[in-house]
XYZ file of C-alpha atoms in Angstrom:
208
model
C 2.072 13.933 23.117
C 1.348 11.531 21.001
C 0.943 7.994 22.686
C 2.731 8.760 25.901
C -0.210 8.742 27.733
C -1.744 5.557 26.608
C -0.288 3.670 29.118
C -2.105 5.821 31.613
C -5.262 5.686 29.454
C -5.888 1.765 29.288
C -4.757 1.392 33.089
C -7.314 4.117 34.091
C -10.351 2.838 31.909
C -9.224 -1.031 31.876
C -7.422 -2.054 34.913
C -10.160 -4.227 35.822
C -11.337 -5.445 33.329
C -7.879 -6.929 32.498
C -7.210 -8.583 35.359
C -10.874 -10.381 34.870
C -9.464 -11.717 31.342
C -7.065 -14.548 30.570
C -5.270 -12.250 27.752
C -4.905 -9.271 26.632
C -3.874 -7.408 23.449
C -3.731 -3.878 21.912
C -3.452 -3.034 18.968
C -3.651 0.152 17.113
C -6.996 1.354 15.473
C -6.108 0.807 12.069
C -4.781 -2.253 12.125
C -7.063 -4.154 9.843
C -7.309 -8.242 10.426
C -6.851 -10.216 7.045
C -7.116 -13.712 7.515
C -7.855 -15.350 10.965
C -5.370 -15.973 13.935
C -5.145 -18.671 15.927
C -4.719 -18.004 20.113
C -2.423 -20.920 20.305
C -0.033 -18.092 17.964
C 0.287 -15.154 19.910
C -0.551 -16.970 23.905
C 2.775 -16.609 25.239
C 3.163 -14.876 28.791
C 4.282 -11.982 26.608
C 3.483 -11.409 22.586
C 5.061 -8.966 20.371
C 5.494 -8.370 16.781
C 8.435 -7.191 14.953
C 9.140 -4.450 12.793
C 8.762 -4.970 9.097
C 12.035 -2.360 8.485
C 14.325 -4.316 11.268
C 13.463 -7.770 10.975
C 16.601 -9.336 13.347
C 16.830 -11.953 10.901
C 17.051 -10.727 7.363
C 17.682 -6.879 5.777
C 14.326 -5.578 6.165
C 14.439 -2.118 5.062
C 18.563 -1.682 5.317
C 19.625 0.754 2.157
C 23.200 0.059 1.050
C 25.857 2.954 2.062
C 23.657 4.221 4.958
C 24.142 2.333 8.043
C 21.159 4.172 10.130
C 19.124 2.530 7.883
C 20.126 -1.156 9.346
C 20.444 -0.093 12.888
C 17.061 -0.457 15.317
C 15.619 3.469 16.132
C 15.846 2.751 20.069
C 16.243 5.114 22.421
C 20.056 5.762 23.148
C 19.504 8.756 25.393
C 20.672 7.671 28.970
C 18.485 10.780 30.256
C 15.734 8.647 29.505
C 13.849 5.954 30.989
C 13.394 4.399 27.694
C 16.871 4.164 26.395
C 18.518 0.786 25.994
C 22.453 1.001 25.805
C 24.111 0.944 22.496
C 25.697 -2.871 23.262
C 22.151 -3.876 21.932
C 20.770 -3.680 18.869
C 20.965 -4.729 15.304
C 24.450 -3.788 13.611
C 25.921 -3.263 9.830
C 29.179 -4.536 9.663
C 31.325 -4.681 6.533
C 33.812 -7.942 6.239
C 37.169 -7.407 5.301
C 36.298 -9.070 2.021
C 33.593 -5.871 1.460
C 31.033 -7.829 2.184
C 27.806 -6.340 3.921
C 26.182 -8.590 6.473
C 24.322 -7.627 10.024
C 24.890 -8.673 13.649
C 21.432 -8.551 15.958
C 21.444 -9.526 19.672
C 17.605 -7.840 20.158
C 14.350 -7.166 18.477
C 12.872 -4.020 17.407
C 8.806 -4.328 17.986
C 6.422 -2.738 16.937
C 3.830 -1.190 19.237
C 1.074 -1.502 17.103
C 0.295 -5.093 18.403
C 1.594 -6.815 21.792
C -0.048 -7.999 24.604
C -0.031 -11.425 26.487
C -1.333 -12.954 30.031
C -3.125 -9.887 32.376
C -0.789 -11.161 34.877
C 2.055 -9.659 33.199
C 0.245 -7.105 31.455
C -0.870 -5.022 34.247
C 2.508 -4.989 35.798
C 4.423 -4.215 32.668
C 1.532 -0.734 32.155
C 2.789 0.303 35.528
C 6.031 0.096 34.820
C 5.445 2.140 31.611
C 3.374 4.461 32.752
C 6.281 5.400 35.497
C 8.413 5.781 33.639
C 6.560 7.913 31.384
C 5.599 10.232 34.214
C 9.341 10.389 34.840
C 10.231 11.523 31.855
C 7.664 14.000 31.071
C 7.961 15.304 34.629
C 12.156 15.936 33.476
C 10.606 17.792 29.901
C 11.721 15.004 27.487
C 10.100 13.613 25.088
C 11.379 11.534 22.212
C 10.512 13.067 18.837
C 10.478 9.412 17.493
C 7.680 6.576 18.156
C 7.223 7.821 21.368
C 5.363 4.740 23.391
C 7.074 2.286 21.073
C 10.400 3.210 22.775
C 8.879 2.000 25.922
C 7.081 -0.693 24.680
C 11.026 -1.599 23.051
C 12.364 -1.011 26.063
C 10.115 -3.476 28.244
C 10.534 -5.984 25.473
C 14.506 -5.746 25.785
C 14.553 -5.238 29.688
C 12.470 -9.194 29.874
C 13.767 -11.004 26.400
C 15.863 -13.634 28.390
C 13.885 -13.558 31.689
C 13.107 -16.974 32.678
C 9.811 -16.316 34.193
C 8.019 -14.388 31.647
C 7.704 -16.611 28.127
C 7.532 -13.975 25.474
C 6.547 -15.160 22.045
C 8.653 -13.375 18.869
C 6.043 -13.096 15.596
C 7.283 -12.040 12.786
C 6.743 -8.720 10.468
C 3.904 -10.802 8.585
C 1.978 -10.814 11.891
C 1.501 -6.653 11.227
C 2.824 -6.512 7.509
C 1.520 -9.201 5.392
C 3.466 -8.415 2.360
C 6.452 -9.527 4.256
C 7.194 -12.908 5.044
C 11.166 -13.056 6.299
C 10.681 -13.269 10.203
C 10.924 -15.499 13.363
C 7.602 -17.509 13.929
C 4.697 -19.273 12.482
C 2.133 -18.418 9.285
C -1.218 -17.028 9.216
C -3.586 -19.442 11.003
C -6.901 -20.307 10.333
C -9.155 -19.760 13.764
C -10.094 -16.949 14.946
C -9.242 -15.513 18.124
C -12.937 -15.413 19.540
C -13.990 -19.015 18.673
C -10.751 -20.757 20.158
C -10.602 -18.973 22.980
C -14.067 -20.781 23.619
C -13.102 -23.657 22.985
C -10.109 -23.621 25.082
C -12.712 -22.865 28.008
C -10.772 -19.542 28.810
C -12.154 -16.789 30.540
C -12.204 -14.067 28.077
C -9.323 -11.975 25.664
C -10.047 -8.384 26.179
C -8.817 -6.423 22.844
C -8.260 -2.567 22.961
C -8.266 -0.860 19.370
C -7.576 2.942 19.920
């Protein structure tokens, strides 16, 4: 089931340590830090990174003549607990002049790096685990980037939640050759040293 058990595994192994920390960040095991990053860059209530194939404010890896190459690969099947309604996403449009453009009203995020304050992370993980369990019990398992679809559902659900300050980081945070996106440049102080200087209790990273 690929990464579908990710949320359950994190809760089972680390719910206590996460609760004791100020922040929790998940990253894939093949992520390599190329430069230092300030804690301030990723210290929103929740933090996620745009996918370089689907940046909200840029063409990304769109292929002219192939409409679906621009559109976010959200889960669209209504039977899934990760379903995002079809009116949300990024859509290629052709103007009367023949010029191609696009419109976006949400973000498509990578599941290789995300996190935030522990008080938001724990409910997020519990909600995602519950939704995965429901889909697995029904026998529905997405064939495409399984855990990423659930992560995107959660951030879509809360993107206009005034109680959660979400930081949308540009693709270069997880794809250093791409510079176009929505937020910030690489920083010069490591997360660990910034945490110590700032007096926070701890930031817990999980590498799988």
